[in-house]
N, CA, C and O of each residue as an XYZ file, in Angstrom:
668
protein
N     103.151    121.784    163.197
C     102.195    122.020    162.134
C     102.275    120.931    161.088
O     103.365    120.501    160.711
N     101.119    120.483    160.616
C     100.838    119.674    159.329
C     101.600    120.330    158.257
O     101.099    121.382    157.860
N     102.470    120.034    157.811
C     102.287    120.700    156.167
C     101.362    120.740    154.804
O     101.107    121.669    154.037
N     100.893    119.107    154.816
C      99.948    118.604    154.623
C      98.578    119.977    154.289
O      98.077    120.293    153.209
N      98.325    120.495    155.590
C      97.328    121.275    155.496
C      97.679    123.009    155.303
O      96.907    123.965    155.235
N      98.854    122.953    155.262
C      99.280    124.436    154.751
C      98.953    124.583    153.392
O      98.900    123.631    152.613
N      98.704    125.904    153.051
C      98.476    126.277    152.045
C      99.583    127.176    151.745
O     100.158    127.826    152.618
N     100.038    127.229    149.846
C     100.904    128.036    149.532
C     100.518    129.020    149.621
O      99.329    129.223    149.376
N     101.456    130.154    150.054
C     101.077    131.405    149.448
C     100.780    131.865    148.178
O     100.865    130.907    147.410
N     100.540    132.651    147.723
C     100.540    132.789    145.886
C     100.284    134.616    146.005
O      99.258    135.215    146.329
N     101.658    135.175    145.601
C     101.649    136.500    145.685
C     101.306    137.363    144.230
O     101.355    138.593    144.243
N     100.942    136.578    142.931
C     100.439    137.133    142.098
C      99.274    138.140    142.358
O      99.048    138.718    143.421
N      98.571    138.242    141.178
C      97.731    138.736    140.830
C      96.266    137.886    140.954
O      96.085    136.835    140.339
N      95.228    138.511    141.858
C      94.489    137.413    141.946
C      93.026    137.112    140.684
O      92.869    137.719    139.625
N      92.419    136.356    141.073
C      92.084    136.117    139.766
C      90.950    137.456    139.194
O      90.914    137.946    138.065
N      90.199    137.765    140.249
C      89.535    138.814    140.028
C      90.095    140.388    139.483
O      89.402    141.370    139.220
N      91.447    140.261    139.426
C      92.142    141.444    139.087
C      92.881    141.020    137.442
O      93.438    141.795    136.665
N      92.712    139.956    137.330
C      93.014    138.879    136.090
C      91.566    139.468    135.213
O      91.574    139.850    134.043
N      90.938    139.443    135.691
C      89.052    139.237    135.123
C      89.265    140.798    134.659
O      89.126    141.166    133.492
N      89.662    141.750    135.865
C      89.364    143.282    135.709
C      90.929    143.772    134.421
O      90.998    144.922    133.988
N      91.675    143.010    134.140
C      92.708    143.286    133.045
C      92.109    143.263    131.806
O      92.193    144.153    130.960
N      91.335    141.943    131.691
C      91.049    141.157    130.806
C      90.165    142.235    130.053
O      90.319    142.707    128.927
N      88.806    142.583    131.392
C      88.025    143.427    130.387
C      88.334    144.818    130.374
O      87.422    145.580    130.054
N      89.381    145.262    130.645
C      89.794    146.008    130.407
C      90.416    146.218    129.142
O      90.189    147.302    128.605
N      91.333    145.206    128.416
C      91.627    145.148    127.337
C      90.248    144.942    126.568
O      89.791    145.936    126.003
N      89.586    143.816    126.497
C      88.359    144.155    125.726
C      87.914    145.631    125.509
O      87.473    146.167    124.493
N      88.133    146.091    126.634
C      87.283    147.821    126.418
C      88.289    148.342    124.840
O      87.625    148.802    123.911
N      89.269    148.267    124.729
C      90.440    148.528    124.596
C      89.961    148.688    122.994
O      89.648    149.539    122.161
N      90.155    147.062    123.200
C      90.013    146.125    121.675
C      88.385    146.677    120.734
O      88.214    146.591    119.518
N      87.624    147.093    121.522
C      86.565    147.912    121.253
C      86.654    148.968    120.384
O      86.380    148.965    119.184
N      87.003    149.755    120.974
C      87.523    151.276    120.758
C      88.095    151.235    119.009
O      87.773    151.828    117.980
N      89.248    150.032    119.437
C      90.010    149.946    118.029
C      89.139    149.985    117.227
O      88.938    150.938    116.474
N      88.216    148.520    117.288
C      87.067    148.276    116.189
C      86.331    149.428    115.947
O      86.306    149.697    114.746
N      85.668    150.277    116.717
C      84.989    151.491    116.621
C      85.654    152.390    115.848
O      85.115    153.268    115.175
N      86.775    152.188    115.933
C      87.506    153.651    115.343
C      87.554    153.591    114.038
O      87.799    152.617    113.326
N      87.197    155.178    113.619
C      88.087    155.162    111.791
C      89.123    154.771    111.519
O      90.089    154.555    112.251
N      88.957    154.602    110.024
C      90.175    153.656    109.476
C      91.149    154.531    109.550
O      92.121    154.146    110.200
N      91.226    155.938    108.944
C      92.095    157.463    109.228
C      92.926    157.153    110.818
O      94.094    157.453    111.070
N      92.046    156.549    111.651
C      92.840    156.966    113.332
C      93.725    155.690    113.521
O      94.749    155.571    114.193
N      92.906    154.539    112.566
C      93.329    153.426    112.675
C      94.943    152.809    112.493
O      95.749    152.043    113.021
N      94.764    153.773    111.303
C      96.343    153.349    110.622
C      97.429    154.384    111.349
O      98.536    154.416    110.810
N      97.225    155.260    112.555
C      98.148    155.649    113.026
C      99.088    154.776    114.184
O     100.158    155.177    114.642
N      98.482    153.627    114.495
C      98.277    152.934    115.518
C      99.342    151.844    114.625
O      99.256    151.737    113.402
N     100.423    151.008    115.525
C     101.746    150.381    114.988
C     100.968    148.671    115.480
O     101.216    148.193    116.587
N     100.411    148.230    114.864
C      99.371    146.830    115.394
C     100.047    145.598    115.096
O     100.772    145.473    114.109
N      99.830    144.710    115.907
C     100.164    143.481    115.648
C     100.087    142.706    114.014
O     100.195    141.549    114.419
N     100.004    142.596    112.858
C      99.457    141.893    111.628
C      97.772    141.354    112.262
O      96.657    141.766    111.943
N      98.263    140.084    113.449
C      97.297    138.957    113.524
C      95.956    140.057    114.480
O      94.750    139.833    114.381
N      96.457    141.013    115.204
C      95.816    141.893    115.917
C      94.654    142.860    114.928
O      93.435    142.819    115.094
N      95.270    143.591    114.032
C      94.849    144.319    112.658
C      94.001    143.634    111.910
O      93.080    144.207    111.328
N      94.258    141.923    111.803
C      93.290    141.328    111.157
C      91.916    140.731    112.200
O      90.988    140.256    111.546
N      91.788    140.728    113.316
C      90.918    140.508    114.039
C      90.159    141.791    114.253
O      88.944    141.642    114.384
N      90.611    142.988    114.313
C      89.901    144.387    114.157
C      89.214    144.199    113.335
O      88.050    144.074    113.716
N      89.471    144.045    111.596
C      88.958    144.206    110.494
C      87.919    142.936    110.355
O      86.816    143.335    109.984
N      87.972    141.674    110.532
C      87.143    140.622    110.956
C      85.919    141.211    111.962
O      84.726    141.077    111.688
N      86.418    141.876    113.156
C      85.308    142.160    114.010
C      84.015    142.948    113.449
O      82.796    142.894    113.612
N      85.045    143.797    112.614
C      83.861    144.772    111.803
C      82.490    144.292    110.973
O      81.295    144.576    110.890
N      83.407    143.439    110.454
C      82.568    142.786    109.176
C      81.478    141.745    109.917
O      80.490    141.334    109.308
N      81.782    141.355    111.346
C      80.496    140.851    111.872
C      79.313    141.730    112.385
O      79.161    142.786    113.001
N      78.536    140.730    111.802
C      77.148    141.361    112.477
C      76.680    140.558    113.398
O      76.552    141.308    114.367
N      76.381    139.634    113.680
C      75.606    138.540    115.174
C      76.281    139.335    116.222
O      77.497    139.305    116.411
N      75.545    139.957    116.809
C      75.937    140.600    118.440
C      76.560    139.547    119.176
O      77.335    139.856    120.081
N      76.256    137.948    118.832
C      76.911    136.962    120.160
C      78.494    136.579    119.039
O      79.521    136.011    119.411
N      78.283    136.945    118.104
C      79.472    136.539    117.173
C      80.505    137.855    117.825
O      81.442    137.647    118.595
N      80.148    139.016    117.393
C      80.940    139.849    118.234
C      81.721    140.277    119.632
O      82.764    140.834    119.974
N      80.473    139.621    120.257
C      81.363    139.896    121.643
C      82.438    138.379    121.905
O      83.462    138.377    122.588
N      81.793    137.041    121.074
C      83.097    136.474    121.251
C      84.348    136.940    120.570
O      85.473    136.775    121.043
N      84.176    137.329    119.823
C      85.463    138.012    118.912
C      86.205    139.336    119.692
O      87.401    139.578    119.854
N      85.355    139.863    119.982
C      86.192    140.994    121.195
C      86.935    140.135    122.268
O      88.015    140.593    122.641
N      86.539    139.017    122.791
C      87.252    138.792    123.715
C      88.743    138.007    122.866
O      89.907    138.003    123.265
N      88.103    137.332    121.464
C      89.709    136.905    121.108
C      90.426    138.289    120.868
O      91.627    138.031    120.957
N      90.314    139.248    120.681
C      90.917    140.694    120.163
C      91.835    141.096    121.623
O      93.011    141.454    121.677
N      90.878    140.905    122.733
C      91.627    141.013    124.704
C      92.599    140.046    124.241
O      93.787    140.344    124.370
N      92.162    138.496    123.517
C      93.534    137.331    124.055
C      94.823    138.434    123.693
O      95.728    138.999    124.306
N      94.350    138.363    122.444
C      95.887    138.586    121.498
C      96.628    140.034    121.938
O      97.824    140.323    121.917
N      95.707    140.662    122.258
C      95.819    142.061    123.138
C      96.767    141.603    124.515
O      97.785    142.126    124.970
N      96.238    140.792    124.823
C      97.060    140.119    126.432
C      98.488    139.298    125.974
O      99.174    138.911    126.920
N      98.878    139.068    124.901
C     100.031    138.594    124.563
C     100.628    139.468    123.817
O     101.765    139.048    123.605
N     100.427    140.631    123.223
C     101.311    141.794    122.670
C     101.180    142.620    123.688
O     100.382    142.678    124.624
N     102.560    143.579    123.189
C     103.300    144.695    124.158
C     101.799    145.890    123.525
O     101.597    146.183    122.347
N     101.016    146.335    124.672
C      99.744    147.170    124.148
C     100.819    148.634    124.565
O     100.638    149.571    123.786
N     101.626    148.834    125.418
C     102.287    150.017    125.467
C     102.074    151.295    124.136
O     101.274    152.222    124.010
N     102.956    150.903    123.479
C     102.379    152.223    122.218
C     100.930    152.240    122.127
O     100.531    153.399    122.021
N      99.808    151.210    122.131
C      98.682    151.158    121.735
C      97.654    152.116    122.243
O      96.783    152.796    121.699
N      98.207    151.867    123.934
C      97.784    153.088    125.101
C      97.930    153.855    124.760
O      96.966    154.551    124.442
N      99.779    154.492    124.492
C      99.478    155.730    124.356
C      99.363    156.450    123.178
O      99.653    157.621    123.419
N      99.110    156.307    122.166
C      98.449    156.232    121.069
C      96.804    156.958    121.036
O      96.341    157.902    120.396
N      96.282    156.122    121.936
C      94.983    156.091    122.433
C      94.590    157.518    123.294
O      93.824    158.466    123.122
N      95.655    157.059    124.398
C      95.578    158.431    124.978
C      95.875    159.876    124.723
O      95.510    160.857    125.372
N      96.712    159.795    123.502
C      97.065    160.807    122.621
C      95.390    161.466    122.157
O      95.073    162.656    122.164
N      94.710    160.553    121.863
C      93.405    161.182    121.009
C      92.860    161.250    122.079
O      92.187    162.280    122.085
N      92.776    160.733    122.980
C      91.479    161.150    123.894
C      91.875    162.415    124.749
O      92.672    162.568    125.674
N      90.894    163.379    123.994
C      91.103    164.869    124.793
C      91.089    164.835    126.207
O      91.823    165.705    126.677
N      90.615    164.262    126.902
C      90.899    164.054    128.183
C      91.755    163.386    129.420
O      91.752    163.340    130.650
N      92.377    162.975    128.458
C      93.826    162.198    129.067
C      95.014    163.156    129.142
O      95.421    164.073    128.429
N      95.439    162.548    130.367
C      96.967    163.866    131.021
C      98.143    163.666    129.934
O      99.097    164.443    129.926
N      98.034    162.472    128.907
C      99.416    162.579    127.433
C      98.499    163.689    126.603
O      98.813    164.781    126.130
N      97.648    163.203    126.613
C      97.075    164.226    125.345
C      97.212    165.634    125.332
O      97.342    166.344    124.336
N      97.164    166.053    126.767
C      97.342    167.650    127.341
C      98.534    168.105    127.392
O      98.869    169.284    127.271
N      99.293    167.070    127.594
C     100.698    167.371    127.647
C     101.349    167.471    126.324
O     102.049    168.386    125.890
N     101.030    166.484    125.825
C     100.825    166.455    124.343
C     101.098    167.705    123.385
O     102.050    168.045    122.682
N      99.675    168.307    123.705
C      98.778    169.284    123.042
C      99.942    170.609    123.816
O     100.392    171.482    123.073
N     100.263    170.595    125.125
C     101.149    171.783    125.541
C     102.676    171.880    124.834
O     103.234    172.925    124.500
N     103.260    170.363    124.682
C     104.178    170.401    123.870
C     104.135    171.355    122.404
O     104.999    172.183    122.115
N     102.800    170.996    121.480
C     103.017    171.376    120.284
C     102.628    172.767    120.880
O     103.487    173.612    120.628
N     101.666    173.193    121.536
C     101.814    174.746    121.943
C     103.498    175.532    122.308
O     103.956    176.659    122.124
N     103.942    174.479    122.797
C     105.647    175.191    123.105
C     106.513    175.408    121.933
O     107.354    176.289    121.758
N     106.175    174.502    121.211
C     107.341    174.608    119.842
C     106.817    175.575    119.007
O     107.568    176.138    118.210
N     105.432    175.906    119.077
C     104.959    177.072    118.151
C     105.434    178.599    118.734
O     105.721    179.586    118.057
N     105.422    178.460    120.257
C     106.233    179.792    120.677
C     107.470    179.818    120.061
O     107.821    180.832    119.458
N     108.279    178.704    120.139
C     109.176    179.141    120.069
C     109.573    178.991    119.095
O     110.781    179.222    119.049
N     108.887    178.517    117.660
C     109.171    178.671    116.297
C     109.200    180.291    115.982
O     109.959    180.976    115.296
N     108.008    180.611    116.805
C     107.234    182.622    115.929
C     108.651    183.172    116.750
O     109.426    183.885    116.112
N     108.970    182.817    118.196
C     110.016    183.846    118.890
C     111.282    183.505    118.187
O     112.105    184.313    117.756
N     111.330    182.277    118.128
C     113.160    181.583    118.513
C     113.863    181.932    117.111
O     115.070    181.704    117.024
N     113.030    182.588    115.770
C     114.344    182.698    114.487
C     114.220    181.070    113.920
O     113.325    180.228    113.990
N     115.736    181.087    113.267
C     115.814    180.205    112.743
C     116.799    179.228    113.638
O     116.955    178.056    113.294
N     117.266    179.613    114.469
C     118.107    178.392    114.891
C     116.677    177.879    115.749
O     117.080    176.791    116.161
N     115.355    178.001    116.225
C     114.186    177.144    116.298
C     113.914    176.290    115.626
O     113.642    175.145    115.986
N     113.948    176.785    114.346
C     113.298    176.290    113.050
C     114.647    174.957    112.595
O     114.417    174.010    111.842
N     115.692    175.168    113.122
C     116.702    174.075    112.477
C     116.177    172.889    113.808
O     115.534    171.860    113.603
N     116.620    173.349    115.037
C     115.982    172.698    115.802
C     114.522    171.274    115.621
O     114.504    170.063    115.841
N     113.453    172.317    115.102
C     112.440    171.387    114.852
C     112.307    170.678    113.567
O     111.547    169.714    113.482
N     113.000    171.093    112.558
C     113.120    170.504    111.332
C     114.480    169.317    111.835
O     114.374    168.224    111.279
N     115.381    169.425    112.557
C     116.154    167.935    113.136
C     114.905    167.011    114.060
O     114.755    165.792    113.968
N     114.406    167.578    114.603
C     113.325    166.554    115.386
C     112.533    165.951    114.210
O     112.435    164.727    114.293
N     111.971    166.485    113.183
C     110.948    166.210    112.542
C     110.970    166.356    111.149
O     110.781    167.371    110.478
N     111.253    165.086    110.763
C     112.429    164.944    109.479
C     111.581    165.774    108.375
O     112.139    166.659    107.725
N     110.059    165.422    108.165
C     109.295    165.555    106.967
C     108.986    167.006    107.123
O     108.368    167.522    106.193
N     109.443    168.051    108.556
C     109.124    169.232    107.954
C     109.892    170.030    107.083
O     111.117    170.092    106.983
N     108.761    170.804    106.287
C     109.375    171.619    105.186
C     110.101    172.928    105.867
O     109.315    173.383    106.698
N     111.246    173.657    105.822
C     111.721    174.821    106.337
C     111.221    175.826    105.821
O     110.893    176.881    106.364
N     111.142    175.463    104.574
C     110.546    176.942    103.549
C     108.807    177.284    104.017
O     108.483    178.472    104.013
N     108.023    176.516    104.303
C     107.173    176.975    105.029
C     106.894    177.148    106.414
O     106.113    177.932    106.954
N     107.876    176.047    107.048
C     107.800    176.928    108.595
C     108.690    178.503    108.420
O     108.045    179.502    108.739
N     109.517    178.620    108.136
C     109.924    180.268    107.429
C     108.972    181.432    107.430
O     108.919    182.518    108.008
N     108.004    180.564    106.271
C     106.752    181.594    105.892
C     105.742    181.991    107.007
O     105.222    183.106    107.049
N     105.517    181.065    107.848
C     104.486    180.710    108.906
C     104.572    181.307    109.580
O     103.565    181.774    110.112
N     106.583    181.871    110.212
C     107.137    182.512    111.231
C     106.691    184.348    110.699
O     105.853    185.190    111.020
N     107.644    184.250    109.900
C     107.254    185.534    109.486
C     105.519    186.104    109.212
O     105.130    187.168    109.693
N     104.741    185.322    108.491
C     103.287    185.911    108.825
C     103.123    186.190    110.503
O     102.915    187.321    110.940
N     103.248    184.986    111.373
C     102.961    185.122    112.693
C     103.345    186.790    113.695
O     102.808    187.551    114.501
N     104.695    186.597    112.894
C     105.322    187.623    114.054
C     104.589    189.175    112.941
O     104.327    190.285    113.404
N     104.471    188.878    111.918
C     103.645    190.214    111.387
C     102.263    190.798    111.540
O     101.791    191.914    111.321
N     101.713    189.507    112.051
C     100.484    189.381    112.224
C     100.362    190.391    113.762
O      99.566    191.307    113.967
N     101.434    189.855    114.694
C     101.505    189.979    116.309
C     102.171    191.570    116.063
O     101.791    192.290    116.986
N     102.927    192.210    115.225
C     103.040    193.563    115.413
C     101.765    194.482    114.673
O     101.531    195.640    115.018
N     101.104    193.868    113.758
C     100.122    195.045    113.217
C      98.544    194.230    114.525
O      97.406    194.353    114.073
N      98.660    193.646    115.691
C      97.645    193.404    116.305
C      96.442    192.625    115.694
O      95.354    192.655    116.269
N      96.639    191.858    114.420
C      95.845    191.123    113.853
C      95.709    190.153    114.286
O      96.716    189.724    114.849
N      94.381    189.176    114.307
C      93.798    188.046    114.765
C      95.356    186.706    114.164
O      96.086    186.749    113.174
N      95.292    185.801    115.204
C      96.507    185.166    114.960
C      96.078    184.019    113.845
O      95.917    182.875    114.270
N      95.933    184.217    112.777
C      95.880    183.184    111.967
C      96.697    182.581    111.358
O      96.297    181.607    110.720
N      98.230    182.947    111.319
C      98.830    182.585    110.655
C      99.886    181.567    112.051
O     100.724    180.679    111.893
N      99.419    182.127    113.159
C      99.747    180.932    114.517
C      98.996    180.068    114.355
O      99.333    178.894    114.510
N      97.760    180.438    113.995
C      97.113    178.746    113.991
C      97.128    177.670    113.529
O      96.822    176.527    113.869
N      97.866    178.597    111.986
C      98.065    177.540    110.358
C      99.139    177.256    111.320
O      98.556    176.665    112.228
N     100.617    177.364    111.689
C     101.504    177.324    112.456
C     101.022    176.062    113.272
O     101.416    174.925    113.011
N     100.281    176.315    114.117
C     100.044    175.129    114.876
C      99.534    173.680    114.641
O      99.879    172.666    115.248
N      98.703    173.794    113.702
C      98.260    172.963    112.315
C      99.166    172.420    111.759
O      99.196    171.202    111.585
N      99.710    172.903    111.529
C     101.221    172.075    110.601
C     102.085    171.387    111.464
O     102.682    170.408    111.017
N     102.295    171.829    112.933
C     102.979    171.387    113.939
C     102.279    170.094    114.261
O     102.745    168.970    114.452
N     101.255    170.461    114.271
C     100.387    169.346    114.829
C     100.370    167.908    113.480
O     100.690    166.722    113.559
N     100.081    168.370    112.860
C     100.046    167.293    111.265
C     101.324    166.548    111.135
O     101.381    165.412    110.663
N     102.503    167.323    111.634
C     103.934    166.887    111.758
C     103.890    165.594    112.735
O     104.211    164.465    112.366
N     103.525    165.867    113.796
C     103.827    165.491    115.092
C     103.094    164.621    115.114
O     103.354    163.895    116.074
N     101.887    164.117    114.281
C     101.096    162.929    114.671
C     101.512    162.252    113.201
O     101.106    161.130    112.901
């Protein structure tokens, strides 16, 4: 055989799956720009990343924008997007973190109303900023609520607060 006419192998990623990353992050980098500033700031962003969001906004030329989305993919393609995903997928009700998510804070609310207080020490060590004196209060409405057969409202405030904690 020629070597000459051999070709290397090249076991990467080929380029068309390069193309399908790429706009994939664009989709990504989208979303960000779209989003409220409230959802925005939950999100742990690059500085130079955060300032290309806020730049994107402030354009208006549709051809100015979509080049700017794609610098938003570059810089997106050179930071760790890991938290960013799931972050993302946290809010989107239809994603398998978000459900799982959402079943988690359903578990800790059982077992705040059942578990007493060694629950309540439990989730106040996980979750520095909660207050005890009102998960306390929350427990006791709940479980009073669940013996006189009343509508669970004081599980819901319960879950509300769990939830406000946790994000």
């Amino acid at each position: 055989m020629d070597d000459s006419k051999e070709k290397a192998e090249y076991d990467g990623p080929s380029k068309s799956q390069l193309k399908r990353d790429s706009h994939a992050l664009q989709a990504m980098g989208k979303e960000l720009v779209e989003m409220s500033e409230g959802k925005l700031q939950k999100f742990n962003l690059p500085e130079a990343l955060e300032e290309a969001i806020y730049e994107a906004r402030r354009l208006k030329s549709r051809e100015a924008k979509r080049r700017h989305l794609q610098y938003i993919g570059k810089l997106m393609r050179i930071s760790d997007i890991g938290d960013i995903q799931t972050t993302l997928d946290k809010m989107d009700h239809q994603s398998l973190t978000y459900r799982q998510h959402f079943a988690e804070l359903e578990q800790w609310r059982d077992r705040l109303i059942n578990g007493g207080n060694t629950a309540i020490d439990e989730f106040v060590n996980d979750h520095s900023l909660a207050d005890r004196q009102k998960l306390r209060n929350l427990q006791r409405q709940a479980n009073r609520e669940h013996e006189l057969k009343k509508p669970p409202v004081a599980s819901r405030k319960l879950f509300a607060y769990i939830r406000s904690l946790a994000e």
